[in-house]
CSV table of C-alpha atoms and ligand atoms in Angstrom, one decimal:
chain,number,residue,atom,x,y,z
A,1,UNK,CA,65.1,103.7,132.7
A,2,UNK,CA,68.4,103.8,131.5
A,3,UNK,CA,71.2,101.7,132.4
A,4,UNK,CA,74.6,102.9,130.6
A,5,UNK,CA,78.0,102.0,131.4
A,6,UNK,CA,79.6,105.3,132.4
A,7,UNK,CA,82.2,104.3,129.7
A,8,UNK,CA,79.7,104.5,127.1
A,9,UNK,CA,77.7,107.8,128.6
A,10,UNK,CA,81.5,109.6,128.6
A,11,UNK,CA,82.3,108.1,125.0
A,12,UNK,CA,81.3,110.8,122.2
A,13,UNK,CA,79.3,110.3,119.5
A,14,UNK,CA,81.4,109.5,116.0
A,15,UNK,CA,81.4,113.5,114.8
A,16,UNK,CA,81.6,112.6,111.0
A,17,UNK,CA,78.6,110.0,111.4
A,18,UNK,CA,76.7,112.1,113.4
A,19,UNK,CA,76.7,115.0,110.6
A,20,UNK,CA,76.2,112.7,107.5
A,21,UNK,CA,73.0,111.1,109.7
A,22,UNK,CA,72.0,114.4,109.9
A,23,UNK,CA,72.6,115.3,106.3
A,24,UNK,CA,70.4,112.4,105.9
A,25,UNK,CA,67.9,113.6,107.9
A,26,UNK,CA,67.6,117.1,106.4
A,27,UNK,CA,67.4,115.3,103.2
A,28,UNK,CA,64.3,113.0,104.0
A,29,UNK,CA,62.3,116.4,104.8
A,30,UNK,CA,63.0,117.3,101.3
A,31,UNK,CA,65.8,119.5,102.2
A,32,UNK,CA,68.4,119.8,99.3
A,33,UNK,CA,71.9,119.1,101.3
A,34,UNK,CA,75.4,118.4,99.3
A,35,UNK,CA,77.0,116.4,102.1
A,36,UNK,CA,80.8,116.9,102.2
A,37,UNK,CA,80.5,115.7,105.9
A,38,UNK,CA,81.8,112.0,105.2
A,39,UNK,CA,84.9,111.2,103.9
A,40,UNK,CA,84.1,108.5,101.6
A,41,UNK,CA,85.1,108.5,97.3
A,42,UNK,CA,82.0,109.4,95.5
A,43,UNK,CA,83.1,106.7,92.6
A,44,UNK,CA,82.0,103.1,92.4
A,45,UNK,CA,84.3,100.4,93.3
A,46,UNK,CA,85.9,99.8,90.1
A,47,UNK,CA,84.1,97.2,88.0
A,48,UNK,CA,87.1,94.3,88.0
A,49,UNK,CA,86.8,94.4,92.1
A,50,UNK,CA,82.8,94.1,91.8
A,51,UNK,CA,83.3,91.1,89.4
A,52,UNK,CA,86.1,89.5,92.0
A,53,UNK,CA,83.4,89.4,94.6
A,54,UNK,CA,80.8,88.1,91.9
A,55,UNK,CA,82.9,85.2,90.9
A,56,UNK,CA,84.0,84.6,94.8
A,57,UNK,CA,80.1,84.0,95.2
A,58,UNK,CA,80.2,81.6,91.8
A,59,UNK,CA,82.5,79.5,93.5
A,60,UNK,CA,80.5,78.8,96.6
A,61,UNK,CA,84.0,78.6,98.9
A,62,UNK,CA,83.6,81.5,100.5
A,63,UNK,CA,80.4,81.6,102.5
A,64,UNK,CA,81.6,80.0,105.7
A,65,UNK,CA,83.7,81.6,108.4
A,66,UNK,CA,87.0,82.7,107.5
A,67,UNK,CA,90.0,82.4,109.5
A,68,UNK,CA,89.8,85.2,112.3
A,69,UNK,CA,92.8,87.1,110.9
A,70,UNK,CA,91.7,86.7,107.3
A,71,UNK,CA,92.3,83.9,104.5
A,72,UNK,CA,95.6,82.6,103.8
A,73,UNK,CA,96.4,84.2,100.4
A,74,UNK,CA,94.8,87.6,101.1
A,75,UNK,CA,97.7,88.1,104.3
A,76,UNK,CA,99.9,87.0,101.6
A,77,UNK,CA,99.0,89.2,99.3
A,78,UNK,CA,99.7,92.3,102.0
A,79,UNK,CA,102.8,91.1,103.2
A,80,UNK,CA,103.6,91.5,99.5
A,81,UNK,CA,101.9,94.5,98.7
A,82,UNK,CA,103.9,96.2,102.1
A,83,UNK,CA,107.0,95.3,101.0
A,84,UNK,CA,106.7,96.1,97.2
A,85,UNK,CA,104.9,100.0,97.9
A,86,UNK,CA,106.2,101.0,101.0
A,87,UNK,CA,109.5,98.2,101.5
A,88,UNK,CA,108.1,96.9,105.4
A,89,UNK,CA,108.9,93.7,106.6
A,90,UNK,CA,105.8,92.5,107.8
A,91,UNK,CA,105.5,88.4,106.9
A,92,UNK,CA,102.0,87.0,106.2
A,93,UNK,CA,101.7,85.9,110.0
A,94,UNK,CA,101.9,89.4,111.2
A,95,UNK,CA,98.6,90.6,108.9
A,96,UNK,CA,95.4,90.9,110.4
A,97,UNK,CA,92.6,91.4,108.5
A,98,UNK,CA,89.5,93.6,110.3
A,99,UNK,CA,86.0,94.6,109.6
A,100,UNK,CA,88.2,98.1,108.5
A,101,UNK,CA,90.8,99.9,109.6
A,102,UNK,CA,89.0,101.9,112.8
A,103,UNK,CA,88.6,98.2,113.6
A,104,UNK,CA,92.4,97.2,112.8
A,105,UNK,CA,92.9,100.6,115.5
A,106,UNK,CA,90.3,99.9,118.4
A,107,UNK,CA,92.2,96.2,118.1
A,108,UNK,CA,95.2,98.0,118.5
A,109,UNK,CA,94.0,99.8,121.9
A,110,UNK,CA,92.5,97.0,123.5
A,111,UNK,CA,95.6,95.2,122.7
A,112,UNK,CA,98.0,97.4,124.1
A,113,UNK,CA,96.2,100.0,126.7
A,114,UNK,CA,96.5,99.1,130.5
A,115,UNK,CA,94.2,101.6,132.6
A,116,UNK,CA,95.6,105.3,132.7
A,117,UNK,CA,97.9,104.6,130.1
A,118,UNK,CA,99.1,107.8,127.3
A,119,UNK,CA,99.1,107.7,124.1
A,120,UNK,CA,100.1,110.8,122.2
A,121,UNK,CA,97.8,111.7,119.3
A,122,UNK,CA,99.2,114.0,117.1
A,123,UNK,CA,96.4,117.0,116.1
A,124,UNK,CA,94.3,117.7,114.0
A,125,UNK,CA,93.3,114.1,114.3
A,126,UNK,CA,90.5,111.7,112.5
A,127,UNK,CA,87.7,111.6,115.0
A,128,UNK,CA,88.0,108.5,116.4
A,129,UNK,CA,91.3,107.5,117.8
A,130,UNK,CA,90.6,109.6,121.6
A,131,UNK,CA,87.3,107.8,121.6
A,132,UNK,CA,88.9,104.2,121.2
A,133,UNK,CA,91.9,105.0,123.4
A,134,UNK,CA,89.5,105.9,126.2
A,135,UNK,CA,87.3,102.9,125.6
A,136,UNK,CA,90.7,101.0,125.9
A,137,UNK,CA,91.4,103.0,129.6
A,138,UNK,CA,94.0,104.6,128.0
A,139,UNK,CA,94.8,108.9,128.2
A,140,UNK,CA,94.9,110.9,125.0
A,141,UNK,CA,97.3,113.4,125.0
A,142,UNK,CA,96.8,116.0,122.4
A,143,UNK,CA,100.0,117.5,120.3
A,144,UNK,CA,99.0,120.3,118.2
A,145,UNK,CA,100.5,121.1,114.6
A,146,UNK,CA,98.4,124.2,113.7
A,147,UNK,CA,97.8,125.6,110.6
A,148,UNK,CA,101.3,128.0,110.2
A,149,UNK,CA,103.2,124.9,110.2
A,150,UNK,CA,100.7,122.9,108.0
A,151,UNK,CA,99.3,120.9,110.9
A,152,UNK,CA,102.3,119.0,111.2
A,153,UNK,CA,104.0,118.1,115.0
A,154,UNK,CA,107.8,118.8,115.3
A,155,UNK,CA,110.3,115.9,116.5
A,156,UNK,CA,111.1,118.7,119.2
A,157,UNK,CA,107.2,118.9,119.9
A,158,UNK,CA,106.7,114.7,120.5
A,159,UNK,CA,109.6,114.8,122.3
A,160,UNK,CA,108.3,116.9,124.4
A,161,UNK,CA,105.1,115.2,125.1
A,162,UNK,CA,106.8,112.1,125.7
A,163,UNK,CA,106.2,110.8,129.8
A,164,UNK,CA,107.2,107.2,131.2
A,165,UNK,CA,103.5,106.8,130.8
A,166,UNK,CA,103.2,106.7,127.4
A,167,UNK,CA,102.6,103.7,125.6
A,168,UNK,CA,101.9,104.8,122.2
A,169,UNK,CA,101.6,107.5,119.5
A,170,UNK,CA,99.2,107.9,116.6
A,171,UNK,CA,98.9,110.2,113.6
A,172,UNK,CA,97.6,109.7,109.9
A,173,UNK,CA,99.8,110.7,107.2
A,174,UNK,CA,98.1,111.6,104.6
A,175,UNK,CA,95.8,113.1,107.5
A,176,UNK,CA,92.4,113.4,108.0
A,177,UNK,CA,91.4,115.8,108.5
A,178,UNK,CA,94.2,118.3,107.1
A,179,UNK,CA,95.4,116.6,104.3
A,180,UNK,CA,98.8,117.3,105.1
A,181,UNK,CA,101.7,114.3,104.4
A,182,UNK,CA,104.9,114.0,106.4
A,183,UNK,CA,107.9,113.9,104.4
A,184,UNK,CA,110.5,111.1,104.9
A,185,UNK,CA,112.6,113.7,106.9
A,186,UNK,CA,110.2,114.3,108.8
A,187,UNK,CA,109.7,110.7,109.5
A,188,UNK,CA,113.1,110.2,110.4
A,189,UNK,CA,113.1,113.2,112.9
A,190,UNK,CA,110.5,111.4,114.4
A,191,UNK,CA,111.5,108.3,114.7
A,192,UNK,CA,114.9,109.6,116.4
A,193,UNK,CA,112.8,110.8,119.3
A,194,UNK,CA,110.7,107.5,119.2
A,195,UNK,CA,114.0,105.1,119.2
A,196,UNK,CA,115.2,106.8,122.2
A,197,UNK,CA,112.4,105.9,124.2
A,198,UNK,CA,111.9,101.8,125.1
A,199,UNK,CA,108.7,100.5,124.4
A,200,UNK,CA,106.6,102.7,122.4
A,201,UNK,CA,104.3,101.8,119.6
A,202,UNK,CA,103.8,103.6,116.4
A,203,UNK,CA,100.4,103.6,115.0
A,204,UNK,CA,100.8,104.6,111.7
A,205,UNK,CA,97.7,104.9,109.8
A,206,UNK,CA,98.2,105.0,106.2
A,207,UNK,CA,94.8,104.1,105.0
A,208,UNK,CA,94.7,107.8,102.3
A,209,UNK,CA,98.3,106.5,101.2
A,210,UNK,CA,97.0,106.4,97.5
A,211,UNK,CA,95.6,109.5,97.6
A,212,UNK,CA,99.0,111.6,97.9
A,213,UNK,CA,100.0,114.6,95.9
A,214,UNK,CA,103.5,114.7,96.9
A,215,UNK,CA,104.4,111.5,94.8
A,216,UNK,CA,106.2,109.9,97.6
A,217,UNK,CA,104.3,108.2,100.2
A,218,UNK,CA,107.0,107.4,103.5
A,219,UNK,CA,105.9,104.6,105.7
A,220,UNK,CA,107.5,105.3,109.4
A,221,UNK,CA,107.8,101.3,110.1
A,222,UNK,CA,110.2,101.0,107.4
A,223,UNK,CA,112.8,103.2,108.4
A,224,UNK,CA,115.8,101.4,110.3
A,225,UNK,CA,115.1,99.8,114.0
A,226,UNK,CA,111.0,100.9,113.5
A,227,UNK,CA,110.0,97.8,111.7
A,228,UNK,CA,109.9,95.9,115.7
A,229,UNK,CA,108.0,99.3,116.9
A,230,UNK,CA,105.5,100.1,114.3
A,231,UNK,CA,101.9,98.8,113.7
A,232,UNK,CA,101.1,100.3,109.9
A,233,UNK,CA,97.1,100.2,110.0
A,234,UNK,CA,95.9,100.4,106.1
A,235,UNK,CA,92.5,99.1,104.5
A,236,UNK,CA,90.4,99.2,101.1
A,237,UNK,CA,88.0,102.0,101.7
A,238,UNK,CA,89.9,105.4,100.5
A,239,UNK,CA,92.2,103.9,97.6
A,240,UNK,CA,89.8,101.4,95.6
A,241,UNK,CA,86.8,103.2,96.7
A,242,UNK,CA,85.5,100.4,99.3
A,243,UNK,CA,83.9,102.3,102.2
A,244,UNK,CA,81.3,99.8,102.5
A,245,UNK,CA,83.0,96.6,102.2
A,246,UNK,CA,84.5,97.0,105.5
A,247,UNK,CA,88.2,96.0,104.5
A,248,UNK,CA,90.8,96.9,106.4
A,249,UNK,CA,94.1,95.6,107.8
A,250,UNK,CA,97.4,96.2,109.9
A,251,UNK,CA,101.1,94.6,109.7
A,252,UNK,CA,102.7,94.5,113.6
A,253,UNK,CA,105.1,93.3,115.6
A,254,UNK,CA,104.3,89.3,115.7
A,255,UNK,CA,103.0,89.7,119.6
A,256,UNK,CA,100.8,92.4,118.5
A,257,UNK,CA,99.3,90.5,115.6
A,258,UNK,CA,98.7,87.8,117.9
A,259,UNK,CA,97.1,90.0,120.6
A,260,UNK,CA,94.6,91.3,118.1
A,261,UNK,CA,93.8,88.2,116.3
A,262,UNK,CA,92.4,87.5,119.6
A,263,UNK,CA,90.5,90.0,120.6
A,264,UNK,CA,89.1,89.9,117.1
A,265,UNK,CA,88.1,86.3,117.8
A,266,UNK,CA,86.1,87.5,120.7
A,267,UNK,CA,84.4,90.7,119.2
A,268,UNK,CA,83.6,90.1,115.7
A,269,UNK,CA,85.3,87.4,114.4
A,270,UNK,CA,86.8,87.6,111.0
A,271,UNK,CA,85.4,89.9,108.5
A,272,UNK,CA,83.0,88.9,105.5
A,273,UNK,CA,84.9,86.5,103.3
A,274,UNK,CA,83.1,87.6,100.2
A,275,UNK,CA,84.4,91.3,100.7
A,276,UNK,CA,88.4,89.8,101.2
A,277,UNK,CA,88.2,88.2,98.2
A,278,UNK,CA,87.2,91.5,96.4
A,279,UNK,CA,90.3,93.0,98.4
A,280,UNK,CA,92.5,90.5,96.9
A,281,UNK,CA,91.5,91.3,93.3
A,282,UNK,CA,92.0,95.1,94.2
A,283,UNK,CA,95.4,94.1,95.6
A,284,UNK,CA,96.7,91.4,93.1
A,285,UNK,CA,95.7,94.0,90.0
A,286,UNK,CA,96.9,97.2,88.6
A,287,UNK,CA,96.7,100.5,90.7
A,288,UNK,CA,95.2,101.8,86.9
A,289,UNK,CA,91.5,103.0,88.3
A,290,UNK,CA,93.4,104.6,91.7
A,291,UNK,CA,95.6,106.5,89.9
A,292,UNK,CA,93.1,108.3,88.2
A,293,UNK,CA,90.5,108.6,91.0
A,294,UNK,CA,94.0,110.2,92.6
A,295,UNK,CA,94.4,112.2,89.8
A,296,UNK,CA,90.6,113.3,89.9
A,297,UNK,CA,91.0,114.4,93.7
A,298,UNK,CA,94.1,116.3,92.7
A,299,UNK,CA,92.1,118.3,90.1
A,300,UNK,CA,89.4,119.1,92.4
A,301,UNK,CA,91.4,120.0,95.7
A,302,UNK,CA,93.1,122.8,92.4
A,303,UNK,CA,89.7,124.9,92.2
A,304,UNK,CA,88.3,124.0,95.7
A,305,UNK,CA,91.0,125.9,97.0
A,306,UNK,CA,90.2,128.9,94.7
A,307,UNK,CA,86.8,129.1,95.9
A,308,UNK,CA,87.9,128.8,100.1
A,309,UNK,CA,90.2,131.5,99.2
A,310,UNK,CA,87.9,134.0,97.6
A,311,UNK,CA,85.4,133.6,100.8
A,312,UNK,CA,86.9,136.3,103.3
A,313,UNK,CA,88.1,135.0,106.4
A,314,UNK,CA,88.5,131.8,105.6
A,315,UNK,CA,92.2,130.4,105.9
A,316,UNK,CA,93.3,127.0,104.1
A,317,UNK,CA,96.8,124.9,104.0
A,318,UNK,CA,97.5,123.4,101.0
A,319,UNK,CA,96.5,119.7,101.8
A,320,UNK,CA,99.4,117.2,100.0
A,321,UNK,CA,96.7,114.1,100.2
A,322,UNK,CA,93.8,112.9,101.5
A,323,UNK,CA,90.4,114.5,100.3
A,324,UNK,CA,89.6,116.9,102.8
A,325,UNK,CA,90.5,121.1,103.7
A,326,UNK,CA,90.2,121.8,106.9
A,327,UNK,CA,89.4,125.8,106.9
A,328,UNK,CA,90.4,128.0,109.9
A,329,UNK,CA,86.9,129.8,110.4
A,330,UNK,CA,87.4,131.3,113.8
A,331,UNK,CA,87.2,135.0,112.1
A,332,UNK,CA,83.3,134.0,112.1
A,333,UNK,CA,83.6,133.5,115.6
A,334,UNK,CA,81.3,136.2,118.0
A,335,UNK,CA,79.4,137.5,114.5
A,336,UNK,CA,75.9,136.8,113.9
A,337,UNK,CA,73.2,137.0,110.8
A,338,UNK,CA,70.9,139.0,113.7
A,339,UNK,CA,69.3,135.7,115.1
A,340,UNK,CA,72.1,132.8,115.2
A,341,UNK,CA,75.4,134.2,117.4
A,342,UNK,CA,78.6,131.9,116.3
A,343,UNK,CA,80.4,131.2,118.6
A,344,UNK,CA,82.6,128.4,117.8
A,345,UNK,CA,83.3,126.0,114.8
A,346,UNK,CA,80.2,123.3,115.7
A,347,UNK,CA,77.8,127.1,115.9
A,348,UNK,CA,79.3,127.5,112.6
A,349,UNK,CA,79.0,123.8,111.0
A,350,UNK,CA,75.0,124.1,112.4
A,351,UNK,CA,74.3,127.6,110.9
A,352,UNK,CA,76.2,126.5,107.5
A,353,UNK,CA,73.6,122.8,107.4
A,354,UNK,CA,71.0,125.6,108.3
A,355,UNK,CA,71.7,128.3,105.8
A,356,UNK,CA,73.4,126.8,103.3
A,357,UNK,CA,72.2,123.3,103.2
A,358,UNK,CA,76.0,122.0,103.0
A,359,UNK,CA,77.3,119.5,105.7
A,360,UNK,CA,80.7,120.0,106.9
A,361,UNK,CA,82.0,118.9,109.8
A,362,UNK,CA,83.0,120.9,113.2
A,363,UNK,CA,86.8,121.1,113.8
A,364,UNK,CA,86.4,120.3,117.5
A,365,UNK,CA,85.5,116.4,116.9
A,366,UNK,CA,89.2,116.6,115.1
A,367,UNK,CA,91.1,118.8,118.4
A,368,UNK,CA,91.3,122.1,116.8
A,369,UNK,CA,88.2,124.3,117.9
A,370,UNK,CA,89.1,126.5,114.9
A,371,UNK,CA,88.4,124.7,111.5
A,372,UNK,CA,85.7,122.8,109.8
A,373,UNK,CA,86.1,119.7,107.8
A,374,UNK,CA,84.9,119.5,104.6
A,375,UNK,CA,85.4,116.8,102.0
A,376,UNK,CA,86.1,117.3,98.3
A,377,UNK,CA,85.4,113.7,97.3
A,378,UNK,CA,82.1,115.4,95.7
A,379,UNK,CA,81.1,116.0,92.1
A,380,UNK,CA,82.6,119.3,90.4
A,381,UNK,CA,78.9,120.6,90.2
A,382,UNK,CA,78.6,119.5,93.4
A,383,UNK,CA,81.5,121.4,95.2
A,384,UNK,CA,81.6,124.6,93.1
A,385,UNK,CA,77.2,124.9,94.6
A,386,UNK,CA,78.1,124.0,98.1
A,387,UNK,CA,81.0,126.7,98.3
A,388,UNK,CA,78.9,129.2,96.6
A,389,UNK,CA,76.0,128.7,99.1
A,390,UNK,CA,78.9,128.6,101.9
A,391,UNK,CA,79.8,132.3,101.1
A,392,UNK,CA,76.2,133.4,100.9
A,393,UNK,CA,75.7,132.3,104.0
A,394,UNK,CA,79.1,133.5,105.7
A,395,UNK,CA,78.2,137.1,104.3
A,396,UNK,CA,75.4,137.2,106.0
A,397,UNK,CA,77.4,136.8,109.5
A,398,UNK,CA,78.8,140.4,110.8
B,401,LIG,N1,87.0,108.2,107.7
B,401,LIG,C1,85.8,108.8,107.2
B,401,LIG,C2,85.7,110.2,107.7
B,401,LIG,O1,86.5,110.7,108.4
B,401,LIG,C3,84.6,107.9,107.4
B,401,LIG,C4,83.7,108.2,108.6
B,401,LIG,C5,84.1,107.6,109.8
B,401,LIG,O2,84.2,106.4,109.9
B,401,LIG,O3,84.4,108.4,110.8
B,401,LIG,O4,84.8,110.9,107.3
């Protein structure tokens, strides 16, 4: 018999972990499947952040708990780090360091959602922030950006959206899943609307800030009057190539760095001590092996692109960052191969693991029912197979 809290039977499954355990699974039968399902860099942790965590063992200080909101030096080290790249005011005090950043963002929720509470998530968005909001009690509301404007929400568009119920607003910039990156401008626009409004939250989640074409990463919290407004969620995974180390870490207002430390201190405590002291290497060393992982994403997203665009029907952006295209598809939509009918973007992502043995990820988990997800932090080999077996297979749909 089973006994579920109805919050947990509503709560949907994490879309991009679902389809790389699948990916697994077709895999263990023998199945050859390129995953581009999870987002997560395809290079090692560079060597000198391996040998941080091997001498952190060497010294034998690090094995016992570590202070809920992280060590000492490492919050230093992030205050520092915030105001040197992305000049935010965000003293050592106001750092807390998580078990990553979807951590550092269900803290956030539980911190600040009272029952029936909005918070306006700006779509496409990464899979998980309308599952935490509702665990919090809180009400996503959706704001879409669609492809013609590169996925990106107006000022006028927020604005809009904007009710004396809302308590907060999230986006990614670079996003996942469109890759696209708001300009300063843009930032500004927003933050007009935001300013007029008492008591809203940012949530500004920065964590693909390395990985940005453009040149010019713009942090919303460090524009004038946002610093008191703004919680800048960031982390180790994307940047340094850390996905399993479970790094991540936000600067906030000091009330809401307190409010998280504690609910930290009640889920999970702090996070392993051996992995912050990696994360202070990375962070207290030169962005040398980033910038060229960058520069490697930047080469790949060049002839990815070429391929999408020579498979008919399929409509890209131009993603600025981040390591992802996120494909319009819905031309597939109603066609069939004779046996499998598509009709929308998860028929599609199923028939492509099918067919094509490539794992991408359906464009619903990520609030627009037209796209699928597909990550380019793969090998070149890699991609250029998977989007040839992709148009195989879409041929075969009329
Ligand atoms: N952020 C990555 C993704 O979007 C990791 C998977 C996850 O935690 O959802 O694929």
């Amino acid at each position: 018999m089973e006994m579920l809290s109805d919050r947990i039977k509503n709560m949907a499954e994490s879309a991009t972990l679902a389809m790389a355990a699948k990916a697994r699974e077709y895999k263990s039968r023998g199945i050859n499947v390129i995953s581009l399902s999870l987002g997560e860099p395809d290079f090692k942790t560079p060597k000198h952040i391996q040998e941080g965590a091997k001498s952190a063992i060497d010294e034998g200080k690090y094995f016992a708990y570590p202070p809920v909101n992280g060590y000492a030096d490492l919050r230093q080290a992030i205050s520092d780090k915030f105001k040197k790249e992305n000049n935010l005011d965000y003293r050592a005090d106001q750092i807390v360091v998580s078990n990553g950043a979807k951590q550092s963002i269900a803290n956030i929720f539980q911190a600040i959602i009272n029952e029936g509470d909005e918070v306006i998530v700006f779509a496409p968005f990464w899979v998980s922030y309308s599952a935490l909001i509702e665990l919090a009690g809180g009400i996503p509301v959706y704001v879409n950006g669609g492809i013609d404007s590169d996925f990106k929400v107006t000022a006028d568009q927020l604005s809009a959206a904007i009710t004396p119920k809302t308590k907060a607003i999230i986006f990614s910039s670079p996003c996942n899943p469109t890759g696209s990156v708001f300009t300063k401008d843009e930032l500004v626009s927003l933050s007009e609307v935001i300013l007029k409004h008492d008591n809203l939250i940012v949530v500004s989640d920065e964590i693909y800030e390395h990985i940005n074409y453009t040149g010019a990463h713009a942090s919303i919290g460090a524009l004038p009057g946002m610093n008191e407004r703004t919680v800048t969620v960031n982390g180790m995974a994307k940047g340094f190539a850390m996905t399993g180390w479970r790094v991540g870490y936000i600067g906030a207002p000091l009330w809401l760095a307190k409010a998280c430390n504690k609910v930290q201190g009640q889920f999970t405590s702090a996070n392993c001590g051996i992995a912050q002291r990696a994360a202070l290497t990375a962070l207290t060393t030169d962005l040398g092996p980033t910038q060229e992982m960058s520069k490697e994403y930047l080469r790949r997203r060049g002839f990815v692109k070429e391929l999408l665009d020579e498979i008919p029907g399929v409509k890209t952006n131009v993603p600025q960052g981040a390591f992802y295209f996120f494909p319009d598809v819905s031309a597939y939509f109603g066609k069939s191969d004779g046996e499998t009918v598509i009709n929308n973007a998860s028929d599609l992502s199923m028939y492509i693991l099918d067919n094509a043995h490539v794992s991408v990820v359906t464009g619903e988990a990520f609030g627009d029912p037209n796209c699928i997800r597909l990550s380019y932090a793969a090998s070149e080999e890699n991609l250029r197979e998977a989007i040839k077996r992709i148009k195989e297979a879409l041929a075969k749909l009329s």
